[in-house]
CSV table of C-alpha atoms and ligand atoms in Angstrom, one decimal:
chain,number,residue,atom,x,y,z
A,987,UNK,CA,86.2,52.7,141.3
A,988,UNK,CA,86.4,56.9,140.0
A,989,UNK,CA,86.6,57.5,135.8
A,990,UNK,CA,89.5,57.4,134.1
A,991,UNK,CA,89.9,61.4,134.2
A,992,UNK,CA,92.9,63.3,132.4
A,993,UNK,CA,93.7,67.6,132.8
A,994,UNK,CA,93.0,69.2,130.3
A,995,UNK,CA,95.8,71.9,129.6
A,996,UNK,CA,95.0,73.4,127.0
A,997,UNK,CA,90.7,74.6,125.6
A,998,UNK,CA,90.5,75.0,122.2
A,999,UNK,CA,87.6,77.2,121.1
A,1000,UNK,CA,86.5,77.1,117.9
A,1001,UNK,CA,83.2,80.0,117.0
A,1002,UNK,CA,81.1,78.5,114.8
A,1003,UNK,CA,78.3,79.8,112.2
A,1004,UNK,CA,77.4,77.4,109.2
A,1005,UNK,CA,80.2,75.5,109.2
A,1006,UNK,CA,78.7,72.1,110.0
A,1007,UNK,CA,80.7,70.8,107.1
A,1008,UNK,CA,83.8,71.5,108.7
A,1009,UNK,CA,83.3,70.0,112.1
A,1010,UNK,CA,84.2,66.7,111.9
A,1011,UNK,CA,87.4,67.0,109.9
A,1012,UNK,CA,88.5,70.2,112.3
A,1013,UNK,CA,88.2,67.1,115.5
A,1014,UNK,CA,90.4,64.7,113.2
A,1015,UNK,CA,93.0,67.5,112.2
A,1016,UNK,CA,93.5,69.1,116.8
A,1017,UNK,CA,93.2,64.7,117.4
A,1018,UNK,CA,96.7,65.0,115.2
A,1019,UNK,CA,98.5,68.0,116.1
A,1020,UNK,CA,97.9,67.7,119.6
A,1021,UNK,CA,98.2,63.7,119.7
A,1022,UNK,CA,100.3,63.9,123.9
A,1023,UNK,CA,98.6,67.0,125.3
A,1024,UNK,CA,95.6,66.9,128.0
A,1025,UNK,CA,93.1,68.9,125.6
A,1026,UNK,CA,89.5,70.1,124.5
A,1027,UNK,CA,87.8,71.5,121.9
A,1028,UNK,CA,85.1,73.8,122.7
A,1029,UNK,CA,82.6,74.7,119.6
A,1030,UNK,CA,80.7,78.2,120.3
A,1031,UNK,CA,77.7,77.9,117.5
A,1032,UNK,CA,75.0,80.7,117.6
A,1033,UNK,CA,72.4,78.2,116.5
A,1034,UNK,CA,73.5,78.3,113.0
A,1035,UNK,CA,69.9,76.7,110.7
A,1036,UNK,CA,72.7,74.7,108.9
A,1037,UNK,CA,72.8,71.9,112.5
A,1038,UNK,CA,76.2,72.9,113.2
A,1039,UNK,CA,75.9,72.2,116.8
A,1040,UNK,CA,73.9,69.5,116.5
A,1041,UNK,CA,76.9,67.8,113.9
A,1042,UNK,CA,78.7,68.8,117.2
A,1043,UNK,CA,77.3,68.0,120.1
A,1044,UNK,CA,76.6,63.3,118.4
A,1045,UNK,CA,80.4,64.1,118.2
A,1046,UNK,CA,80.9,65.2,122.0
A,1047,UNK,CA,78.6,62.3,122.6
A,1048,UNK,CA,81.3,59.3,121.8
A,1049,UNK,CA,84.7,62.1,122.3
A,1050,UNK,CA,85.6,63.6,125.5
A,1051,UNK,CA,87.7,65.9,123.6
A,1052,UNK,CA,84.8,67.6,121.9
A,1053,UNK,CA,81.7,69.8,123.6
A,1054,UNK,CA,79.5,72.3,122.6
A,1055,UNK,CA,77.5,75.7,123.3
A,1056,UNK,CA,74.6,76.4,121.6
A,1057,UNK,CA,73.7,80.2,122.0
A,1058,UNK,CA,70.5,81.7,121.1
A,1059,UNK,CA,69.3,84.7,120.6
A,1060,UNK,CA,72.7,86.5,120.1
A,1061,UNK,CA,75.4,86.7,117.0
A,1062,UNK,CA,78.5,87.5,117.4
A,1063,UNK,CA,82.5,86.2,115.8
A,1064,UNK,CA,83.8,87.8,119.7
A,1065,UNK,CA,81.4,87.4,122.0
A,1066,UNK,CA,81.1,83.3,120.6
A,1067,UNK,CA,84.8,83.7,121.7
A,1068,UNK,CA,84.4,85.6,125.3
A,1069,UNK,CA,82.1,82.2,126.4
A,1070,UNK,CA,84.2,80.1,125.2
A,1071,UNK,CA,86.7,81.2,127.5
A,1072,UNK,CA,84.6,81.6,130.4
A,1073,UNK,CA,83.3,78.1,130.2
A,1074,UNK,CA,87.5,76.7,130.1
A,1075,UNK,CA,88.7,75.6,133.3
A,1076,UNK,CA,92.0,75.1,131.6
A,1077,UNK,CA,95.5,76.9,132.2
A,1078,UNK,CA,95.9,77.8,128.5
A,1079,UNK,CA,92.7,78.3,125.7
A,1080,UNK,CA,93.3,79.1,122.1
A,1081,UNK,CA,90.7,81.0,120.0
A,1082,UNK,CA,91.1,79.8,115.9
A,1083,UNK,CA,88.9,79.7,112.9
A,1084,UNK,CA,87.0,76.3,112.7
A,1085,UNK,CA,86.8,76.7,109.2
A,1086,UNK,CA,90.2,75.4,108.4
A,1087,UNK,CA,91.9,78.1,107.5
A,1088,UNK,CA,93.8,78.7,110.6
A,1089,UNK,CA,96.8,76.0,110.9
A,1090,UNK,CA,96.4,73.6,114.0
A,1091,UNK,CA,99.3,72.8,113.3
A,1092,UNK,CA,100.9,76.8,115.4
A,1093,UNK,CA,99.4,75.2,117.9
A,1094,UNK,CA,101.6,72.6,119.9
A,1095,UNK,CA,104.8,75.8,118.8
A,1096,UNK,CA,102.4,78.4,120.3
A,1097,UNK,CA,101.6,75.9,123.4
A,1098,UNK,CA,105.1,75.8,123.7
A,1099,UNK,CA,106.2,79.3,124.5
A,1100,UNK,CA,103.8,79.6,126.8
A,1101,UNK,CA,104.1,76.4,128.9
A,1102,UNK,CA,108.3,77.9,128.7
A,1103,UNK,CA,106.6,81.3,130.5
A,1104,UNK,CA,108.3,83.5,128.0
A,1105,UNK,CA,105.3,85.4,126.8
A,1106,UNK,CA,101.7,85.4,128.5
A,1107,UNK,CA,99.9,85.4,124.7
A,1108,UNK,CA,100.4,84.2,121.3
A,1109,UNK,CA,98.9,85.7,118.2
A,1110,UNK,CA,99.2,83.1,114.8
A,1111,UNK,CA,100.5,85.8,112.6
A,1112,UNK,CA,100.7,86.1,108.3
A,1113,UNK,CA,103.0,88.4,108.8
A,1114,UNK,CA,106.6,87.3,109.7
A,1115,UNK,CA,108.6,85.3,107.8
A,1116,UNK,CA,107.1,82.3,107.4
A,1117,UNK,CA,103.5,82.9,107.6
A,1118,UNK,CA,101.2,83.6,104.4
A,1119,UNK,CA,98.2,85.4,103.8
A,1120,UNK,CA,97.4,83.6,100.2
A,1121,UNK,CA,94.3,82.1,101.8
A,1122,UNK,CA,92.2,85.7,101.9
A,1123,UNK,CA,89.8,85.5,99.3
A,1124,UNK,CA,89.6,87.9,96.6
A,1125,UNK,CA,92.4,91.3,96.4
A,1126,UNK,CA,89.6,93.8,98.1
A,1127,UNK,CA,89.6,91.4,101.5
A,1128,UNK,CA,93.8,91.3,101.5
A,1129,UNK,CA,93.6,95.5,100.7
A,1130,UNK,CA,91.3,96.0,103.9
A,1131,UNK,CA,92.9,93.5,106.0
A,1132,UNK,CA,96.6,94.9,105.4
A,1133,UNK,CA,94.9,99.0,105.9
A,1134,UNK,CA,93.5,97.9,108.8
A,1135,UNK,CA,97.0,96.7,109.6
A,1136,UNK,CA,98.1,99.5,108.8
A,1137,UNK,CA,95.4,102.0,110.7
A,1138,UNK,CA,95.7,99.9,113.9
A,1139,UNK,CA,99.6,100.2,114.0
A,1140,UNK,CA,99.6,103.5,113.4
A,1141,UNK,CA,96.6,104.8,115.9
A,1142,UNK,CA,97.4,101.6,118.7
A,1143,UNK,CA,100.3,101.1,120.3
A,1144,UNK,CA,100.1,97.1,120.6
A,1145,UNK,CA,102.7,94.8,119.6
A,1146,UNK,CA,100.7,92.9,117.0
A,1147,UNK,CA,102.1,92.0,113.3
A,1148,UNK,CA,98.9,90.8,111.8
A,1149,UNK,CA,96.8,93.0,115.2
A,1150,UNK,CA,94.2,91.2,112.6
A,1151,UNK,CA,94.3,88.1,113.7
A,1152,UNK,CA,91.9,85.5,114.3
A,1153,UNK,CA,94.2,82.8,116.0
A,1154,UNK,CA,96.1,82.7,119.6
A,1155,UNK,CA,96.2,81.4,122.8
A,1156,UNK,CA,96.8,83.0,126.0
A,1157,UNK,CA,96.6,81.8,129.4
A,1158,UNK,CA,93.6,81.6,131.1
A,1159,UNK,CA,94.3,84.0,134.1
A,1160,UNK,CA,95.2,87.0,132.1
A,1161,UNK,CA,91.9,86.6,130.1
A,1162,UNK,CA,89.8,86.4,133.2
A,1163,UNK,CA,90.6,89.1,134.9
A,1164,UNK,CA,89.8,91.4,131.2
A,1165,UNK,CA,87.1,90.0,130.3
A,1166,UNK,CA,84.3,92.2,131.7
A,1167,UNK,CA,86.3,95.0,129.8
A,1168,UNK,CA,85.5,93.3,126.7
A,1169,UNK,CA,83.4,93.9,123.6
A,1170,UNK,CA,81.5,91.2,122.1
A,1171,UNK,CA,80.9,93.5,119.1
A,1172,UNK,CA,82.5,92.3,115.8
A,1173,UNK,CA,85.5,89.9,114.9
A,1174,UNK,CA,88.9,91.7,116.4
A,1175,UNK,CA,88.8,90.2,119.7
A,1176,UNK,CA,92.4,89.5,119.8
A,1177,UNK,CA,93.0,93.3,119.2
A,1178,UNK,CA,90.7,94.1,122.1
A,1179,UNK,CA,92.3,91.9,124.5
A,1180,UNK,CA,95.5,92.9,123.4
A,1181,UNK,CA,94.2,95.9,123.8
A,1182,UNK,CA,93.0,96.2,127.1
A,1183,UNK,CA,95.6,94.4,129.1
A,1184,UNK,CA,98.4,96.0,127.2
A,1185,UNK,CA,101.2,96.8,128.2
A,1186,UNK,CA,101.7,94.6,131.1
A,1187,UNK,CA,100.2,91.5,129.0
A,1188,UNK,CA,103.6,89.6,126.8
A,1189,UNK,CA,103.4,89.1,123.9
A,1190,UNK,CA,104.8,86.8,121.1
A,1191,UNK,CA,104.1,85.5,117.8
A,1192,UNK,CA,104.1,82.3,116.0
A,1193,UNK,CA,103.7,82.5,112.3
A,1194,UNK,CA,100.9,80.5,110.4
A,1195,UNK,CA,100.0,79.9,106.3
A,1196,UNK,CA,96.4,81.2,106.3
A,1197,UNK,CA,94.9,78.7,104.6
A,1198,UNK,CA,92.1,78.4,101.4
A,1199,UNK,CA,88.2,78.2,102.5
A,1200,UNK,CA,86.6,74.8,101.0
A,1201,UNK,CA,83.4,74.5,102.8
A,1202,UNK,CA,81.0,77.2,103.6
A,1203,UNK,CA,81.3,80.7,103.2
A,1204,UNK,CA,83.1,84.0,105.3
A,1205,UNK,CA,80.6,86.0,107.4
A,1206,UNK,CA,82.4,88.6,107.0
A,1207,UNK,CA,80.5,92.1,106.2
A,1208,UNK,CA,80.0,96.0,106.6
A,1209,UNK,CA,79.1,95.3,109.6
A,1210,UNK,CA,82.1,93.7,111.4
A,1211,UNK,CA,84.5,96.7,109.0
A,1212,UNK,CA,82.1,99.5,111.3
A,1213,UNK,CA,82.8,97.2,114.0
A,1214,UNK,CA,86.1,96.9,114.2
A,1215,UNK,CA,86.4,101.4,113.6
A,1216,UNK,CA,83.8,101.3,116.8
A,1217,UNK,CA,86.8,99.5,118.8
A,1218,UNK,CA,89.3,101.4,117.4
A,1219,UNK,CA,87.6,105.1,118.4
A,1220,UNK,CA,87.1,103.3,122.0
A,1221,UNK,CA,89.9,101.8,122.8
A,1222,UNK,CA,92.1,105.8,121.5
A,1223,UNK,CA,89.7,107.1,124.0
A,1224,UNK,CA,90.5,105.0,126.6
A,1225,UNK,CA,87.5,103.1,126.6
A,1226,UNK,CA,85.7,105.9,127.7
A,1227,UNK,CA,83.4,106.6,125.0
A,1228,UNK,CA,81.8,102.9,123.9
A,1229,UNK,CA,81.0,102.1,120.1
A,1230,UNK,CA,77.6,102.0,120.3
A,1231,UNK,CA,77.3,105.9,121.2
A,1232,UNK,CA,79.8,106.4,118.1
A,1233,UNK,CA,77.3,104.6,115.7
A,1234,UNK,CA,74.6,106.7,117.5
A,1235,UNK,CA,75.7,110.2,117.2
A,1236,UNK,CA,76.8,109.0,113.6
A,1237,UNK,CA,73.1,108.5,112.8
A,1238,UNK,CA,71.9,110.9,114.8
A,1239,UNK,CA,74.7,113.5,112.6
A,1240,UNK,CA,73.7,112.0,109.1
A,1241,UNK,CA,69.9,112.5,110.3
A,1242,UNK,CA,70.7,116.2,110.1
A,1243,UNK,CA,71.8,116.4,106.6
A,1244,UNK,CA,68.4,113.6,105.9
A,1245,UNK,CA,66.4,116.7,108.0
A,1246,UNK,CA,67.5,119.2,106.2
A,1247,UNK,CA,67.4,117.8,102.2
A,1248,UNK,CA,63.7,116.2,103.0
A,1249,UNK,CA,63.1,119.9,104.6
A,1250,UNK,CA,64.1,122.0,100.9
A,1251,UNK,CA,62.4,119.2,99.3
A,1252,UNK,CA,59.0,120.0,101.0
A,1253,UNK,CA,59.2,123.4,100.6
A,1254,UNK,CA,60.1,122.6,97.0
A,1255,UNK,CA,57.4,120.4,97.1
A,1256,UNK,CA,55.1,122.7,98.0
A,1257,UNK,CA,54.0,121.8,101.1
A,1258,UNK,CA,50.8,124.2,102.6
A,1259,UNK,CA,53.5,125.9,104.7
A,1260,UNK,CA,56.6,125.9,107.0
A,1261,UNK,CA,55.7,124.3,110.0
A,1262,UNK,CA,54.3,121.0,107.5
A,1263,UNK,CA,57.6,121.0,106.0
A,1264,UNK,CA,59.4,120.8,109.0
A,1265,UNK,CA,57.3,118.2,110.5
A,1266,UNK,CA,56.9,115.8,106.9
A,1267,UNK,CA,61.2,116.7,107.6
A,1268,UNK,CA,61.5,115.8,111.2
A,1269,UNK,CA,59.6,112.3,110.7
A,1270,UNK,CA,61.9,111.4,107.8
A,1271,UNK,CA,65.3,112.0,109.8
A,1272,UNK,CA,63.7,110.1,112.6
A,1273,UNK,CA,62.7,107.1,109.9
A,1274,UNK,CA,65.7,107.7,108.4
A,1275,UNK,CA,67.5,107.2,112.1
A,1276,UNK,CA,65.2,104.3,113.0
A,1277,UNK,CA,66.1,102.3,110.5
A,1278,UNK,CA,70.0,102.8,110.5
A,1279,UNK,CA,70.2,102.1,114.3
A,1280,UNK,CA,68.0,99.3,113.6
A,1281,UNK,CA,70.3,98.4,110.5
A,1282,UNK,CA,74.4,99.4,112.0
A,1283,UNK,CA,74.2,100.6,116.2
A,1284,UNK,CA,71.8,97.6,117.5
A,1285,UNK,CA,72.3,95.2,114.1
A,1286,UNK,CA,73.0,92.5,117.5
A,1287,UNK,CA,69.1,93.7,119.2
A,1288,UNK,CA,67.6,93.9,115.6
A,1289,UNK,CA,64.4,94.4,115.4
A,1290,UNK,CA,62.0,91.8,113.3
A,1291,UNK,CA,58.8,91.2,112.6
A,1292,UNK,CA,55.6,93.5,114.8
A,1293,UNK,CA,58.6,95.0,116.9
A,1294,UNK,CA,59.9,96.9,114.2
A,1295,UNK,CA,56.9,99.0,114.2
A,1296,UNK,CA,56.3,99.1,118.8
A,1297,UNK,CA,60.5,99.8,118.1
A,1298,UNK,CA,59.6,102.6,115.5
A,1299,UNK,CA,56.3,104.2,118.0
A,1300,UNK,CA,58.3,104.0,121.4
A,1301,UNK,CA,61.4,105.5,119.6
A,1302,UNK,CA,59.1,108.0,117.7
A,1303,UNK,CA,58.2,109.5,121.1
A,1304,UNK,CA,61.4,109.2,122.9
A,1305,UNK,CA,62.9,111.6,119.8
A,1306,UNK,CA,60.4,113.9,120.6
A,1307,UNK,CA,61.2,114.3,124.6
A,1308,UNK,CA,64.2,114.2,123.6
A,1309,UNK,CA,64.0,117.3,120.8
A,1310,UNK,CA,62.1,119.3,124.3
A,1311,UNK,CA,65.3,117.9,126.4
A,1312,UNK,CA,67.3,119.8,123.7
A,1313,UNK,CA,64.9,123.3,123.7
A,1314,UNK,CA,65.0,123.1,127.2
A,1315,UNK,CA,68.5,122.5,128.1
A,1316,UNK,CA,69.1,125.5,124.9
A,1317,UNK,CA,66.8,128.2,126.7
A,1318,UNK,CA,67.9,127.6,130.2
A,1319,UNK,CA,71.4,128.2,129.1
A,1320,UNK,CA,70.6,130.8,126.4
A,1321,UNK,CA,68.9,132.8,129.3
A,1322,UNK,CA,70.6,132.0,132.9
A,1323,UNK,CA,74.0,132.3,131.0
A,1324,UNK,CA,76.2,134.6,129.3
A,1325,UNK,CA,73.9,134.4,126.4
A,1326,UNK,CA,75.8,133.0,123.5
A,1327,UNK,CA,74.2,131.4,120.8
A,1328,UNK,CA,76.1,128.1,119.6
A,1329,UNK,CA,77.0,127.2,123.3
A,1330,UNK,CA,73.3,127.4,124.5
A,1331,UNK,CA,72.7,125.2,121.1
A,1332,UNK,CA,75.4,122.4,120.8
A,1333,UNK,CA,74.6,121.6,125.3
A,1334,UNK,CA,70.9,121.1,124.0
A,1335,UNK,CA,71.7,119.0,121.1
A,1336,UNK,CA,74.1,116.9,122.6
A,1337,UNK,CA,71.9,116.6,126.1
A,1338,UNK,CA,69.3,115.8,122.8
A,1339,UNK,CA,71.6,113.1,121.8
A,1340,UNK,CA,72.5,111.5,125.5
A,1341,UNK,CA,68.5,111.6,125.9
A,1342,UNK,CA,67.8,109.2,122.7
A,1343,UNK,CA,70.8,107.2,123.0
A,1344,UNK,CA,70.0,106.5,126.6
A,1345,UNK,CA,65.7,105.3,126.4
A,1346,UNK,CA,67.0,103.7,122.9
A,1347,UNK,CA,69.4,101.5,124.7
A,1348,UNK,CA,67.0,101.4,127.8
A,1349,UNK,CA,63.8,100.9,126.1
A,1350,UNK,CA,63.4,100.4,122.3
A,1351,UNK,CA,66.6,98.2,121.7
A,1352,UNK,CA,66.7,96.4,125.2
A,1353,UNK,CA,68.2,93.8,125.7
A,1354,UNK,CA,66.1,91.1,126.3
B,1205,GDD,N1,79.2,81.6,116.5
B,1205,GDD,C1,79.5,82.7,116.1
B,1205,GDD,N2,79.1,83.7,115.6
B,1205,GDD,N3,80.4,82.1,114.8
B,1205,GDD,C2,80.9,82.8,114.2
B,1205,GDD,C3,80.5,84.2,113.6
B,1205,GDD,C4,79.2,84.3,114.5
B,1205,GDD,O1,78.7,85.4,114.6
B,1205,GDD,N4,80.9,84.8,112.9
B,1205,GDD,C5,81.5,83.9,112.0
B,1205,GDD,N5,82.0,83.5,112.8
B,1205,GDD,C6,82.9,82.2,113.0
B,1205,GDD,C7,83.4,81.8,112.0
B,1205,GDD,O2,82.0,80.2,111.4
B,1205,GDD,C8,84.6,80.7,111.1
B,1205,GDD,O3,84.8,80.1,112.2
B,1205,GDD,C9,85.1,81.5,112.0
B,1205,GDD,O4,84.0,82.7,113.2
B,1205,GDD,C10,86.0,82.7,111.4
B,1205,GDD,O5,84.7,83.4,110.6
B,1205,GDD,P1,84.6,83.8,108.6
B,1205,GDD,O6,83.3,84.1,108.4
B,1205,GDD,O7,85.3,82.6,108.0
B,1205,GDD,O8,86.1,84.7,108.8
B,1205,GDD,P2,87.3,85.7,107.3
B,1205,GDD,O9,88.0,84.2,107.1
B,1205,GDD,O10,86.4,85.8,107.1
B,1205,GDD,O11,88.0,86.3,108.6
B,1205,GDD,C11,88.9,84.5,109.4
B,1205,GDD,O12,90.4,85.5,109.1
B,1205,GDD,C12,90.9,87.1,109.3
B,1205,GDD,C13,92.0,87.0,108.9
B,1205,GDD,O13,91.1,88.0,107.3
B,1205,GDD,C14,88.7,85.3,110.5
B,1205,GDD,O14,89.5,84.9,112.0
B,1205,GDD,C15,88.5,87.5,111.6
B,1205,GDD,O15,89.0,87.3,112.7
B,1205,GDD,C16,90.5,87.2,110.8
B,1205,GDD,O16,90.5,88.9,110.6
B,1206,MN,MN1,87.1,82.1,107.2
């Protein structure tokens, strides 16, 4: 006799990082809320040091509703959600936080809207009648959230009252169609999906009350904020420019400031001659660029330990070649075409920037 099989209609994807204390309670609450529905919970854990994956797998060993993907060598909320959804075979998929801040009782209401084919995606929102964001920790976080919401509404044409929400449900076929165009960086997976799939995606909303976190702590940080700005920019340019390149360019721009400041300091501080001062300034700027890129631009592939040293040497070598490319292109343009100094100069700088970015991505912070 074949084993009993009940089809899964809804996969609930639960990204986790250090959420051990919330796993069991969440599974219990899902079971209550989704009574009568064929559901599964897919935990996607980024190798949490507190043993979240082990806890989820211990439950999965006896409860067929539960699965767990343990990702190694990677970090990121959006990327974890993408992989979780991709592992589902159910017609509907939901994403929600695993820290009990998202009210699971909204799930059956969201599912009903999809089943009735009223929409392709239902976003749970704190900012309509019946919803509330009271669980956000502190005024800074509340202000940031409403500022980001306003910025998004101004810049992108998305039909969302709460674009920062991390709680939603959609038809899996709609997700599969755009999966390879989504960004694994940052927290803003809902916004990315809607901005990428719109306007053909029919969006509905469901209010919910955002609760307080009882166990563990929030992983929101400056980096997450920066990644949000990068996503906004990428969507504004119609995905022409990838967010990583923007950060690389910004770091480069900042590097110019660092260079000039170091040059001034070196001259004032008594460098033997200009040649020396310029060399010191170049080295200082390259060093600061390297570490800023390591912390911000390539944070998800951040070099640690001994590879920092090798990465730094490689970065300096490639950037020196980049400088040669820059000078080569600029001089060639200057002498061949109309000699407009700033056009030639800017073209050289842009070429150098492209070169440095390509080499850094390929060889310094390469994906393992
Ligand atoms: N796999 C994985 N990897 N999971 C992560 C990571 C990561 O790098 N970072 C966070 N998570 C998980 C957490 O364990 C939690 O289950 C969920 O993602 C939300 O993370 P929190 O750190 O609790 O975020 P928050 O409460 O500050 O922010 C939430 O609410 C915001 C609303 O203001 C998120 O849902 C945001 O997307 C949302 O904007
Ligand atoms: Mn949270």
